[in-house]
Coordinates of C-alpha atoms in Angstrom, one line a residue:
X1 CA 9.1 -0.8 60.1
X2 CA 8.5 2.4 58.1
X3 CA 12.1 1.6 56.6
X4 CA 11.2 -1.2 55.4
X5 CA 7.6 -0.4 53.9
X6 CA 9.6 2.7 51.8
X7 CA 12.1 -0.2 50.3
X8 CA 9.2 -2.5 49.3
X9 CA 7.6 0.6 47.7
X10 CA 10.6 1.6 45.9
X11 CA 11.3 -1.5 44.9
X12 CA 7.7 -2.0 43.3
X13 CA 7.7 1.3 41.6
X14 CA 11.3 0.6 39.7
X15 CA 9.7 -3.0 38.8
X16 CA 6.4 -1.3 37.2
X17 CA 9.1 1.8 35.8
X18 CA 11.2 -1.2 34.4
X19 CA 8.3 -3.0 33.0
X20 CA 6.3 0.1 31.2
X21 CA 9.8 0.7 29.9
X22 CA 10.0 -2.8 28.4
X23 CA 6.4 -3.0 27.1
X24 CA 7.7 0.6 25.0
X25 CA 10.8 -0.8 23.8
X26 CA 8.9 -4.4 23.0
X27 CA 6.1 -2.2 21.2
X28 CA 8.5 0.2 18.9
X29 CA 10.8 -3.1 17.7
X30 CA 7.8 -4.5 16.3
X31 CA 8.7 -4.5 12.2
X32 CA 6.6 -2.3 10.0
X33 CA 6.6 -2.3 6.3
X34 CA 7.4 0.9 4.6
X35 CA 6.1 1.8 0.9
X36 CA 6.9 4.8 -0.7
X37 CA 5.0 5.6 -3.5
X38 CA 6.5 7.6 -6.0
X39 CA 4.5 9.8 -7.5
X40 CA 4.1 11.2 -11.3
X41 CA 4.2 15.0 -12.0
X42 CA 0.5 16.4 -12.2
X43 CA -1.1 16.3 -16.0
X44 CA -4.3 17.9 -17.4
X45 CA -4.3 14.6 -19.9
X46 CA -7.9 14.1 -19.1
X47 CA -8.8 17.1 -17.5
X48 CA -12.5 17.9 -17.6
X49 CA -13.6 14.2 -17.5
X50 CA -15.2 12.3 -15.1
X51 CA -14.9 8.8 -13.4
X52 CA -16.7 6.4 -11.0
X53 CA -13.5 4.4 -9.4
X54 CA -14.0 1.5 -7.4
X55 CA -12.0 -0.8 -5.3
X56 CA -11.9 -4.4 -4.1
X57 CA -9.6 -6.5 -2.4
X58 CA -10.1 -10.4 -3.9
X59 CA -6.5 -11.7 -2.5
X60 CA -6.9 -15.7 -1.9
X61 CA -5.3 -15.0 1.3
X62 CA -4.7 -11.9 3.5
X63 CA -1.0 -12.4 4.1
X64 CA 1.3 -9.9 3.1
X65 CA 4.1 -11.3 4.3
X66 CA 5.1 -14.6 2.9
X67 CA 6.4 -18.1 4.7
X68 CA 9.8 -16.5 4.2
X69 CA 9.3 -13.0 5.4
X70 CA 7.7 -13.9 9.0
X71 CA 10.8 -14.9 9.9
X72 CA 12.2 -11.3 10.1
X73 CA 8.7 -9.8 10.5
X74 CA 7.9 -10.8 13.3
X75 CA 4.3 -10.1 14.8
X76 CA 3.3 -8.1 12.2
X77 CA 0.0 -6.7 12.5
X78 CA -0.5 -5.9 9.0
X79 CA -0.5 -2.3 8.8
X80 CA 1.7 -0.7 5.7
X81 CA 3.2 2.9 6.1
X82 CA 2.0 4.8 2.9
X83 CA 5.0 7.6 2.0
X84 CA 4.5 9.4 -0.9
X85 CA 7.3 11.4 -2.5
X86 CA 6.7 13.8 -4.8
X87 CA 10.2 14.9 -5.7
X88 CA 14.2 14.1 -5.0
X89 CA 13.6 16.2 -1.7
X90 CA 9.7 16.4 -1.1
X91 CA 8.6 12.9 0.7
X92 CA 5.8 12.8 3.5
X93 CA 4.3 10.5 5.2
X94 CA 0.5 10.0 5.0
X95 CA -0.5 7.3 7.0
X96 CA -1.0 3.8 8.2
X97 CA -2.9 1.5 6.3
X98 CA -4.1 -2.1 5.5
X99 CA -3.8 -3.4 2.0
X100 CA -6.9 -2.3 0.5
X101 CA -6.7 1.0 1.6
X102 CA -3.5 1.4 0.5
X103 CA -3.8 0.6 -3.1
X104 CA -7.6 3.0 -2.5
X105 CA -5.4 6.3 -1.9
X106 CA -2.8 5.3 -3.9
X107 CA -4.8 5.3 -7.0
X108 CA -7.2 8.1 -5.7
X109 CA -4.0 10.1 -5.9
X110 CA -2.8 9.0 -9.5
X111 CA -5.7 9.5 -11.2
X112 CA -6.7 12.8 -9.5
X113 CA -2.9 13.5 -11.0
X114 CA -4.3 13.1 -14.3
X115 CA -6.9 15.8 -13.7
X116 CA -9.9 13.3 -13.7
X117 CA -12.5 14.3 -11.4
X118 CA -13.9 11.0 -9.1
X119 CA -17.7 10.5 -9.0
X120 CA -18.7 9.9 -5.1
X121 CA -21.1 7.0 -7.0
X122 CA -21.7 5.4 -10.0
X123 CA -24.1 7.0 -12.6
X124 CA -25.3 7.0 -16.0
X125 CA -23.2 8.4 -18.6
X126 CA -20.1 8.2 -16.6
X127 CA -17.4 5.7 -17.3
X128 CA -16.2 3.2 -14.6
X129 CA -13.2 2.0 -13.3
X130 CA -13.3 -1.2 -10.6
X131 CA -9.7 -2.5 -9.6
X132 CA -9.8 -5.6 -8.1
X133 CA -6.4 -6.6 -6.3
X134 CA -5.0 -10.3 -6.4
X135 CA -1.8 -10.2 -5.0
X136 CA 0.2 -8.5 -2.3
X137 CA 3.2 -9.9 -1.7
X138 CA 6.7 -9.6 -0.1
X139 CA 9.1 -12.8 0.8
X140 CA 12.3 -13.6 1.8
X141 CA 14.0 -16.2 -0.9
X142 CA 17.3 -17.4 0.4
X143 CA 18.7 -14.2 0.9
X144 CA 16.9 -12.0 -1.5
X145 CA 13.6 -10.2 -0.8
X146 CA 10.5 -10.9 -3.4
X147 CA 8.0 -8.5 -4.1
X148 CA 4.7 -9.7 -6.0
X149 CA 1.5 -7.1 -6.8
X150 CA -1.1 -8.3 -8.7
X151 CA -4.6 -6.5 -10.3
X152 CA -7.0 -6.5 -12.8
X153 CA -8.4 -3.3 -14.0
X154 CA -12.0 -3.1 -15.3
X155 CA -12.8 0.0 -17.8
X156 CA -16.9 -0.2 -18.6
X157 CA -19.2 2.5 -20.6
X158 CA -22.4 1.9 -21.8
X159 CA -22.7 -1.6 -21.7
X160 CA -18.8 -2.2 -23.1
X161 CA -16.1 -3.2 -21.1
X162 CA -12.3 -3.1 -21.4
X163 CA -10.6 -5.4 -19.0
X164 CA -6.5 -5.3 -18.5
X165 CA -4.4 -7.5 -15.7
X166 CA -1.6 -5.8 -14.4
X167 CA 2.0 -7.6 -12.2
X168 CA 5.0 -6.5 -10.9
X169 CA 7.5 -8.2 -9.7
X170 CA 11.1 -7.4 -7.8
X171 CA 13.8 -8.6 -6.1
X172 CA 16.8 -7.1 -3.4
X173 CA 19.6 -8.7 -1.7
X174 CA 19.4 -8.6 1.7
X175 CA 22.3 -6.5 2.8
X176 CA 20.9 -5.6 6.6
X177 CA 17.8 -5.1 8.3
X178 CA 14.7 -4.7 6.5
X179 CA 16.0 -1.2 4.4
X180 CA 15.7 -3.6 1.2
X181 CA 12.5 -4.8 2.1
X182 CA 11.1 -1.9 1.9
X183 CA 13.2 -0.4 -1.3
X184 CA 11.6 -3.4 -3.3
X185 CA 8.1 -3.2 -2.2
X186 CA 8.1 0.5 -2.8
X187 CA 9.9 0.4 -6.1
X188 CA 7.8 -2.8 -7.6
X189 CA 4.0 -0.8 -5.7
X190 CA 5.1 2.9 -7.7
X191 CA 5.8 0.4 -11.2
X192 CA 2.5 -1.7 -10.9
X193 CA 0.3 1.9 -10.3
X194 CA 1.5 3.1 -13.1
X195 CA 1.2 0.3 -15.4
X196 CA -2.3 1.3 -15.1
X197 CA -2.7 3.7 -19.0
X198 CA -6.2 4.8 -18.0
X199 CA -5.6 7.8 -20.6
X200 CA -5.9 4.6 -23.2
X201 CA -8.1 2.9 -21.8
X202 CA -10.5 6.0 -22.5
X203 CA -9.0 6.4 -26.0
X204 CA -9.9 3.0 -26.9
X205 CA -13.1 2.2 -25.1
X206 CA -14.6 5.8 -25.6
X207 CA -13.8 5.6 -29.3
X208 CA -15.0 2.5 -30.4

């Protein structure tokens, strides 16, 4: 009898050892997107000035991942990886984010680059910058992967206001896995930041 009862128990503790192992395995297969975001070398451009920066997510839709895409991307939550490298050599990763919060450090990080200083609020005699984002996309097109960032850029100061739309585009073959997927995200995310020219958008709205 006690025979037996040690088989049933060893048997039931392999089955929950088998299945914790296959929840892991199910768990770390689940695809993330990777963006690395590419960052300029530090500038005192506009050292000594100030800036209220707001951000707002007005997508149509939430999806990242377009009709094509879900079929390799599986389940995905919607988290991004944010990677930031800094040189050929010098990459680290700072986090997991949703879309909005993404582009919100991203562009934290380039303008600070620029030596502005960010306001924690807006307030008189500052000059404001709200970017709104309308697109956020990556797709699988036959076998090519599609990246698609949209945003508009508002640049306001006393009462005048300088409004710019920004869009990137790109596109990978698929060779294996999702290593281009994430090439062409990163590479089109790093372009569309830094379409941004907020050093003219000063220049031209300051000086008017």
């Amino acid at each position: 009898m006690l025979g037996i009862l040690m088989k049933t128990l060893s048997f039931r503790v392999k089955f929950l050892t088998f299945l914790v192992i296959g929840l892991f395995v199910a768990c770390a297969i689940l695809p993330r997107l990777d963006v690395t975001y590419t960052s300029l070398p530090k500038s005192s451009a506009l050292e000594g000035k100030e800036l209220y920066f707001e951000l707002v997510d007005e997508r149509p839709t939430r999806d990242t991942i377009g009709p094509g895409a879900k079929r390799v991307f599986k389940d995905f939550a919607g988290n991004i990886t944010l990677i930031v490298e800094t040189g050929p050599e010098e990459r680290s990763t700072v986090g997991m984010y949703g879309v909005r919060e993404l582009f919100e450090h991203t562009f934290t990080r380039y303008l600070e680059n620029m030596g502005l200083k960010l306001a924690s609020g807006p307030r008189e005699g500052i000059p404001q910058l709200k970017v709104a984002i309308h697109d956020f996309t990556l797709d699988l097109i036959g076998s090519s992967w599609t990246a698609k960032i949209v945003y508009e850029a508002e640049f306001s100061h006393d009462k005048r206001i300088l409004t710019r739309r920004y869009q990137g585009e790109g596109e990978k073959l698929r060779v294996s896995g999702l290593t281009q997927a994430h090439q062409v995200m990163s590479e089109t995310f790093s372009d569309t930041i830094h379409q941004l020219d907020v050093r003219k958008m000063f220049s031209t709205l300051l000086n008017r």
